[in-house]
Short mmCIF file of C-alpha atoms and ligand atoms in Angstrom, two decimals:
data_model
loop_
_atom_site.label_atom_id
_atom_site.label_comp_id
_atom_site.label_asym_id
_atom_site.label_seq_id
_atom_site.Cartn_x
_atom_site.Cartn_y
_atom_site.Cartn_z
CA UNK A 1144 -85.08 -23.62 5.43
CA UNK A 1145 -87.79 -25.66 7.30
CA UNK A 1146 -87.00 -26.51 10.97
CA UNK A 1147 -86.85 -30.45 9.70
CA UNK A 1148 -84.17 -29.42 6.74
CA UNK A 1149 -82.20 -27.50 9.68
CA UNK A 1150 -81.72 -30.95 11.90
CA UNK A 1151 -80.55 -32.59 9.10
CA UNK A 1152 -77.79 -29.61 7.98
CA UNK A 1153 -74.14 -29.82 8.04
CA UNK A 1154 -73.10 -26.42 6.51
CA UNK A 1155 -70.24 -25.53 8.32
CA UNK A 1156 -68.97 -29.04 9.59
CA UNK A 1157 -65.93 -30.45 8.13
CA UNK A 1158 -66.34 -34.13 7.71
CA UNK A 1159 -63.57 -36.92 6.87
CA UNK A 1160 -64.56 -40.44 5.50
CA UNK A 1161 -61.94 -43.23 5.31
CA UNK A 1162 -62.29 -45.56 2.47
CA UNK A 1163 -64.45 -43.30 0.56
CA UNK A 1164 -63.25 -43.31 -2.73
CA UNK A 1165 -65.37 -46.44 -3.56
CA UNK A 1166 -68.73 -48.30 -2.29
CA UNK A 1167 -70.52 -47.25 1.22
CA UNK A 1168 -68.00 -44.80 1.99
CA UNK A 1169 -67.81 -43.08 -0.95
CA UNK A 1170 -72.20 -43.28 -0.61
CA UNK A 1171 -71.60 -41.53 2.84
CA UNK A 1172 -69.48 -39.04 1.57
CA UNK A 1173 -71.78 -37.84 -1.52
CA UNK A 1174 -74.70 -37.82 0.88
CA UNK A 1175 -73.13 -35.83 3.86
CA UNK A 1176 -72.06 -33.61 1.33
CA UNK A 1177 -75.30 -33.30 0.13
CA UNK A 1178 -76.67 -32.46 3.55
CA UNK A 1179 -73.75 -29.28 3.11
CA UNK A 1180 -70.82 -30.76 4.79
CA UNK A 1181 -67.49 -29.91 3.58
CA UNK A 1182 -66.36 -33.38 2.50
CA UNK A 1183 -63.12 -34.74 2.66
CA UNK A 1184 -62.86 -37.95 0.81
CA UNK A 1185 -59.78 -40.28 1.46
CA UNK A 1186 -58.40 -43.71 0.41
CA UNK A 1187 -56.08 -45.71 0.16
CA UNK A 1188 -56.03 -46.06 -3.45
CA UNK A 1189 -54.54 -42.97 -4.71
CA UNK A 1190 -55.80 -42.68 -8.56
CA UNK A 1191 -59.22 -43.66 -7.37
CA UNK A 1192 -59.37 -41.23 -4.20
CA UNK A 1193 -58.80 -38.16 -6.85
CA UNK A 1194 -61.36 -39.26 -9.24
CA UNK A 1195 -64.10 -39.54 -6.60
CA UNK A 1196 -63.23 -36.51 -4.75
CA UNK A 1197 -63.00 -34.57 -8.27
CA UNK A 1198 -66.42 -35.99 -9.16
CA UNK A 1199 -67.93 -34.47 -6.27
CA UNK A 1200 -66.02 -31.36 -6.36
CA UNK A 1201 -64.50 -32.30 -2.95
CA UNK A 1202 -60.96 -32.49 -1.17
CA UNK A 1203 -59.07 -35.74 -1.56
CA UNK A 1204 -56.92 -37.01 0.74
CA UNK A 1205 -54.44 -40.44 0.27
CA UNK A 1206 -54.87 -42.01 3.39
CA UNK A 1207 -53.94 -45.52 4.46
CA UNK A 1208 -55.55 -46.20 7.93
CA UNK A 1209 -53.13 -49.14 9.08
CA UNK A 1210 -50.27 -46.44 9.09
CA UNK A 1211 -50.44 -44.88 12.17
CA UNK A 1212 -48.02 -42.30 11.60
CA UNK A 1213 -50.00 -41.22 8.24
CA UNK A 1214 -53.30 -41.05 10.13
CA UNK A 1215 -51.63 -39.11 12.84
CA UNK A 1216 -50.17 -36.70 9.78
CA UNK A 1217 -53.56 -36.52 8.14
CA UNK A 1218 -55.84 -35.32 10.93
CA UNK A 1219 -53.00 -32.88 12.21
CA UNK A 1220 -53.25 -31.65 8.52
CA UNK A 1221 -57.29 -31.44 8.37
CA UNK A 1222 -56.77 -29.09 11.65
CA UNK A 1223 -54.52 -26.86 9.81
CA UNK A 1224 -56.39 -26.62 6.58
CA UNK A 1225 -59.78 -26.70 8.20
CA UNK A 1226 -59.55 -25.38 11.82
CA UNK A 1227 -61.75 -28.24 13.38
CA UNK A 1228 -62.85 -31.86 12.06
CA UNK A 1229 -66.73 -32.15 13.27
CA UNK A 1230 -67.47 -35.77 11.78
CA UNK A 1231 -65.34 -38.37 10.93
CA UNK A 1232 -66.50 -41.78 9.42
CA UNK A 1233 -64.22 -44.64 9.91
CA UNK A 1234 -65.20 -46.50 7.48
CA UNK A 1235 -62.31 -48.18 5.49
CA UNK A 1236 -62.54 -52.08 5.48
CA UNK A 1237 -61.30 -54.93 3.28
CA UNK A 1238 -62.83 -58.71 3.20
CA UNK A 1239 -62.66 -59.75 -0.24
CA UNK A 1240 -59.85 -62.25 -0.31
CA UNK A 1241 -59.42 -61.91 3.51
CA UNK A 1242 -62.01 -64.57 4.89
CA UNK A 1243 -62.10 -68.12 4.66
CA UNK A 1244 -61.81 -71.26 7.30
CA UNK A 1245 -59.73 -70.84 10.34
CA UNK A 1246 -57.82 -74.00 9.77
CA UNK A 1247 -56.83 -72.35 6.20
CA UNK A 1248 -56.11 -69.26 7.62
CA UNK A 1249 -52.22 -67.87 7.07
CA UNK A 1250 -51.21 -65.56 9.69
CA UNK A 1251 -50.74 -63.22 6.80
CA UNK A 1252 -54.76 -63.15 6.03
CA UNK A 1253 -55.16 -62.44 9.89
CA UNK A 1254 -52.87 -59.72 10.47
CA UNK A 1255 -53.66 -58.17 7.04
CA UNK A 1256 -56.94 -57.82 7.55
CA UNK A 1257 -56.50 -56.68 11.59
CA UNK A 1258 -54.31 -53.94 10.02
CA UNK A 1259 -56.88 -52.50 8.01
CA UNK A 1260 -60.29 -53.39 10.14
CA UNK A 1261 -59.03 -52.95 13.54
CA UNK A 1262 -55.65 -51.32 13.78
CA UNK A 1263 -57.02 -48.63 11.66
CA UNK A 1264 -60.32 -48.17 13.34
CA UNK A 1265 -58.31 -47.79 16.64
CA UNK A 1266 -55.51 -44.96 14.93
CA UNK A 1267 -58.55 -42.96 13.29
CA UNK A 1268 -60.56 -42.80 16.44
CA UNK A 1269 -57.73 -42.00 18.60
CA UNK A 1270 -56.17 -39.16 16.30
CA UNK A 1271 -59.88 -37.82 15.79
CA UNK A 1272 -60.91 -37.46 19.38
CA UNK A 1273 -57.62 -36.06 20.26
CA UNK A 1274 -58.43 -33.34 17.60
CA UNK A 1275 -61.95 -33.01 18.58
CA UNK A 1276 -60.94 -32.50 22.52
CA UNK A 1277 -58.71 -30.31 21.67
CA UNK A 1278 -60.90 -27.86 19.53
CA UNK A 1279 -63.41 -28.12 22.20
CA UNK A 1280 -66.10 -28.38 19.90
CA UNK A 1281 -67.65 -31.95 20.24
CA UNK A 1282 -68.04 -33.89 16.76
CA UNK A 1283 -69.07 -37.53 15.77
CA UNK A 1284 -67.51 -40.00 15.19
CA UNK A 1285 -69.48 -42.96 13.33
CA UNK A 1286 -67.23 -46.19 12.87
CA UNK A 1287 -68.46 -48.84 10.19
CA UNK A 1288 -69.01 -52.59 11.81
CA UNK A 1289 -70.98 -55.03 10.31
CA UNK A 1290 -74.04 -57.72 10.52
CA UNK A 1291 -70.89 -60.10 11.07
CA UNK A 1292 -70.36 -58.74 14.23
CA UNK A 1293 -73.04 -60.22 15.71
CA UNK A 1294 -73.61 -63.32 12.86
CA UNK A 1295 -70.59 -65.36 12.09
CA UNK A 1296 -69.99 -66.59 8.54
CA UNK A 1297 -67.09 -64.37 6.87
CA UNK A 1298 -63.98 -65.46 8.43
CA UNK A 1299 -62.74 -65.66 12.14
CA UNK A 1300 -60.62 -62.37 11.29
CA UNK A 1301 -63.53 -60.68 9.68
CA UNK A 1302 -66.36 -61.07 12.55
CA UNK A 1303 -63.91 -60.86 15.34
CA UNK A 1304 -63.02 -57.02 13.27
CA UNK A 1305 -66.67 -56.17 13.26
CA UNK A 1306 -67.10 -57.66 17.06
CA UNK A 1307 -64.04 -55.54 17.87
CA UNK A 1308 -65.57 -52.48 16.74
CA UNK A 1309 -68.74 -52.70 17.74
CA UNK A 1310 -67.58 -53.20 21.36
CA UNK A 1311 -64.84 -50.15 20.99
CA UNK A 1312 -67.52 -48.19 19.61
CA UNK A 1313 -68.91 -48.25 23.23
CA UNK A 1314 -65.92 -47.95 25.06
CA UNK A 1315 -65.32 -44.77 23.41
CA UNK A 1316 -68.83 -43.83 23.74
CA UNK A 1317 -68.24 -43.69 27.44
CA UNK A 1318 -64.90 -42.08 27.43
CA UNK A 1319 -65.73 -38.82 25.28
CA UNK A 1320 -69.21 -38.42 25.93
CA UNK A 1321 -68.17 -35.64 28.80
CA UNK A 1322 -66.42 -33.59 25.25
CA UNK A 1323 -70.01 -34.37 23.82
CA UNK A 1324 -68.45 -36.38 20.96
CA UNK A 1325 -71.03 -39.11 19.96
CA UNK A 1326 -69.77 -42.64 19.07
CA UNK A 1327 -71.78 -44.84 17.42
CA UNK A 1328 -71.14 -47.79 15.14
CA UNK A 1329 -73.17 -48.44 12.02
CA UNK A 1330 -73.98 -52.38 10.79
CA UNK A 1331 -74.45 -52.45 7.03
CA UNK A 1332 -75.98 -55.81 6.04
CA UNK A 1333 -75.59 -57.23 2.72
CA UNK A 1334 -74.67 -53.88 0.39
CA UNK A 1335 -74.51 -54.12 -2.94
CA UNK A 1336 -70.91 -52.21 -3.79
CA UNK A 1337 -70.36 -53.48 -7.43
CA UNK A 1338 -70.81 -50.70 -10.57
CA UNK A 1339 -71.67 -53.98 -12.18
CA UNK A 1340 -74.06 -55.44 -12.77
CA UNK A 1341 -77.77 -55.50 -10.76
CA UNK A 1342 -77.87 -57.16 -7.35
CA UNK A 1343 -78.36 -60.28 -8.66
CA UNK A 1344 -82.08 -61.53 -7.44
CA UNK A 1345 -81.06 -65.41 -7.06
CA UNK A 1346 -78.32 -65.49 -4.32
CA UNK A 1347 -77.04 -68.79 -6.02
CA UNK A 1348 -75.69 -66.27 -8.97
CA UNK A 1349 -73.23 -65.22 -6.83
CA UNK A 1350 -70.23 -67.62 -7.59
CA UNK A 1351 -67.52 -68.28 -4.88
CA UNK A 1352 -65.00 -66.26 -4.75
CA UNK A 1353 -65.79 -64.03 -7.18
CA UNK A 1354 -64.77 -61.11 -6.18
CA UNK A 1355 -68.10 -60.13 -5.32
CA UNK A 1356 -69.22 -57.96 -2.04
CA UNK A 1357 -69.41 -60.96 -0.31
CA UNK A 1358 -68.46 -64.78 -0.35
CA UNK A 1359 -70.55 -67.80 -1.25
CA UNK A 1360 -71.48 -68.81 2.34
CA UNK A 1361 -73.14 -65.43 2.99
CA UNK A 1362 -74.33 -64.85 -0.13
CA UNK A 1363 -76.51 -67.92 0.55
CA UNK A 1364 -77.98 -66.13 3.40
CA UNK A 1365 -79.20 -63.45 0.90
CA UNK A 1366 -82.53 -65.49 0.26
CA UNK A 1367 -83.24 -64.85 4.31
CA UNK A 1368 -83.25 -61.26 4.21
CA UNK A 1369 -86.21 -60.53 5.48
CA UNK A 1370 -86.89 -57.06 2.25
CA UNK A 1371 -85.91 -59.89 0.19
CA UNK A 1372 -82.87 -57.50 -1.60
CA UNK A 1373 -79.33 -56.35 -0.99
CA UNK A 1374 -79.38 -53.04 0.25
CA UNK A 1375 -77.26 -49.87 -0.81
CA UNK A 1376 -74.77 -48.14 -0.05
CA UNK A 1377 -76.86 -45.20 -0.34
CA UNK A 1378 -79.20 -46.62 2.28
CA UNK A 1379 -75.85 -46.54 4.96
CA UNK A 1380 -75.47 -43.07 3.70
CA UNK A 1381 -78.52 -42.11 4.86
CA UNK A 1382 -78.28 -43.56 8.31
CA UNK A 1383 -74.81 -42.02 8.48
CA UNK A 1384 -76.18 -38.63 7.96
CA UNK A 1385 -78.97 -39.13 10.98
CA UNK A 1386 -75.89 -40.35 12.87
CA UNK A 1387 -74.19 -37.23 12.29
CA UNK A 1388 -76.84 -35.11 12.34
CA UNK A 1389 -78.81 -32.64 15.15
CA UNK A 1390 -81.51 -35.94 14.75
CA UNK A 1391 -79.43 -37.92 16.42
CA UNK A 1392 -77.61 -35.48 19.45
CA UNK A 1393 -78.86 -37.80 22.66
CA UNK A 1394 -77.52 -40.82 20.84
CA UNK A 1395 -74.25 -42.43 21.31
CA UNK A 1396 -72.86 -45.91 21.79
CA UNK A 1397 -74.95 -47.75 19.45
CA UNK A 1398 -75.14 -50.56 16.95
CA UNK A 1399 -77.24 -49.22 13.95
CA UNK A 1400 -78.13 -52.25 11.66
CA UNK A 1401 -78.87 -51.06 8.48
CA UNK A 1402 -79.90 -54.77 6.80
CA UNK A 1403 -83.36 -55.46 5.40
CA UNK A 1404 -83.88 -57.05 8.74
CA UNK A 1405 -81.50 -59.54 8.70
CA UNK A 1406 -80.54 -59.41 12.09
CA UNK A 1407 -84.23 -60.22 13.14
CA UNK A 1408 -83.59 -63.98 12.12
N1 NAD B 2560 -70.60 -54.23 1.19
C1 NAD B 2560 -71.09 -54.94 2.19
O1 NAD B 2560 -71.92 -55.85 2.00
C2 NAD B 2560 -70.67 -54.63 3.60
C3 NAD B 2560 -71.40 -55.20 4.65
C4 NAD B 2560 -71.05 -54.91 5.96
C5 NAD B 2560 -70.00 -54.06 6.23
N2 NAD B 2560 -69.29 -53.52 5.20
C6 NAD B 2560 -68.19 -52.62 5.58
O2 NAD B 2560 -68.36 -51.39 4.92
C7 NAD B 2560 -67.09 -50.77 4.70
C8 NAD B 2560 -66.96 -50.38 3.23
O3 NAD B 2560 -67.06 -51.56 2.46
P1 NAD B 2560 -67.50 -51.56 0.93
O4 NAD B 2560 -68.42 -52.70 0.76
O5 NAD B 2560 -67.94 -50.21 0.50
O6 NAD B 2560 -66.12 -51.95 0.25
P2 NAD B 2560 -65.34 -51.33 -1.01
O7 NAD B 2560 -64.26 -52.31 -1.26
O8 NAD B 2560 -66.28 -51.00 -2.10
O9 NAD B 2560 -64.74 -49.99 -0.42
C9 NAD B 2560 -63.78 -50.00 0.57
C10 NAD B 2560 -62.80 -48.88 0.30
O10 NAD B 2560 -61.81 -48.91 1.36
C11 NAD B 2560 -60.54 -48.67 0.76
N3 NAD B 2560 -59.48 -49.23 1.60
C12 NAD B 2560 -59.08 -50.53 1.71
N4 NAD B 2560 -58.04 -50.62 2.54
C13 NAD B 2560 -57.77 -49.36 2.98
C14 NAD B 2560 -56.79 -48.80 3.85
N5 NAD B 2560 -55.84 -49.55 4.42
N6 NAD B 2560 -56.83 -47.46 4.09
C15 NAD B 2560 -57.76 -46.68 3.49
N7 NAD B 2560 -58.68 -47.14 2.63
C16 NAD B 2560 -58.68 -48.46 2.39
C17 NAD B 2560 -60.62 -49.35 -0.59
O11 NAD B 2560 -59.64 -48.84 -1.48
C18 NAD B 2560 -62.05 -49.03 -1.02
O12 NAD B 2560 -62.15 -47.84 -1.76
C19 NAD B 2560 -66.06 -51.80 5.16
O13 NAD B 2560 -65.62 -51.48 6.48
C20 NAD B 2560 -66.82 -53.11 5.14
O14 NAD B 2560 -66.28 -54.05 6.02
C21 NAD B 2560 -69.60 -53.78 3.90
#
């Protein structure tokens, strides 16, 4: 193996992505396991976690993160099975359905979301760093924000997620850089998640509500993307790997935008 192969290697790190059996995380997980991580791949949606994982020949694990005693369960059961978790991408997030004006908001749409996007960052990270302390090893620990956290547009409970993250992404960064377990947040832009059809080229294709990756009033803002495209969800894969990779071992705490540039406007 060449010495720039080697920084990029994971054999022998046991890595857990939440929310992977679909879109970016399930992107991250076919790429880290590419790099020779052994991946686990877990969900919340049960017949869909089993399908990815089988796809990839990988472990699946049903996981919803706004249950803190499951995510408690789950990592205590990745120690047993696997000795250690190295990497663990929290990357689970919903926001179709969930956005929308604040003066139309339900406290229903709030909390749901806050379950999922915040509450759920917060259980993962805390159950993952206790593991990682206590096997003494290090790890990484890569949390999934968003442009929104810096760009409003989405929905009050959306943004202020992202925001939330991003800025507990550097708390954390402080605490448990001493047990040499990086923290660093990753910003997907506008990702293209659907298995149909193309990205569509003319942002005004996008109707409202339409289920689609994202709603009408930031589709709009597709047209301002500086590459002029939505990105991947490979593309986050790869900037997940150099997060978790010996390419990225004097970095922690940061906001990695991965977004065509959009954040330059
Ligand atoms: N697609 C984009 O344009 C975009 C942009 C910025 C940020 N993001 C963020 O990227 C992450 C992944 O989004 P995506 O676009 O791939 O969405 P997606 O809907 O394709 O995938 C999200 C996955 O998370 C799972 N999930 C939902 N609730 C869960 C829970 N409670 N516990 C465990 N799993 C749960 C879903 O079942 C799904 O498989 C999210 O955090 C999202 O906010 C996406």
């Amino acid at each position: 193996m060449n010495a720039t192969a080697e920084w990029l290697d994971l054999t022998g790190k046991t890595a857990l992505i939440t929310g992977s059996a679909h879109g970016i995380g399930k992107a991250i997980a076919e790429t880290l396991q590419t790099a020779g991580a052994t991946v686990i791949v877990s969900d919340i949606n049960e017949e869909l976690v089993q399908e990815t994982a089988a796809a990839l020949g990988a472990e699946s694990l049903p996981l919803d993160v706004s249950n803190e005693e499951m995510v408690d369960k789950a990592i205590a059961d990745i120690i047993a099975r696997h000795g250690a978790l190295d990497i663990a991408v929290n990357n689970a997030g919903v926001y179709n359905g969930f956005g929308g004006p604040l003066v139309e908001m339900e406290t229903d749409r709030w909390r749901g979301l806050m379950s999922v996007n915040l509450d759920g960052v917060f259980y993962c990270c805390r159950a993952e760093a206790r593991a990682m302390i206590d096997a003494g090893k290090g790890g990484r620990i890569i949390n999934v924000a968003s442009t929104q956290a810096v760009t409003p547009g989405v929905g009050v409970n959306y943004d202020g997620s992202k925001a939330a993250v991003t800025q507990m992404t550097k708390t954390m960064a402080l605490e448990l850089a001493k047990h040499k377990i990086n923290v660093n947040a990753l910003a997907p832009g506008a990702t293209w998640v659907q298995d149909f059809p193309e990205p569509p080229i003319d942002p005004s294709a996008v109707p409202a509500h339409s289920g689609q990756p994202l709603n009408d009033q930031v589709a709009s803002r597709i047209s301002r993307i500086p590459m002029e495209r939505w990105g991947t969800p490979d593309e986050v894969g790869k900037a997940a790997l150099f997060l978790c990779s010996s390419m990225s071992e004097y970095i922690t705490g940061v906001y990695l935008p991965v977004d065509g540039g959009w954040l330059t406007l």
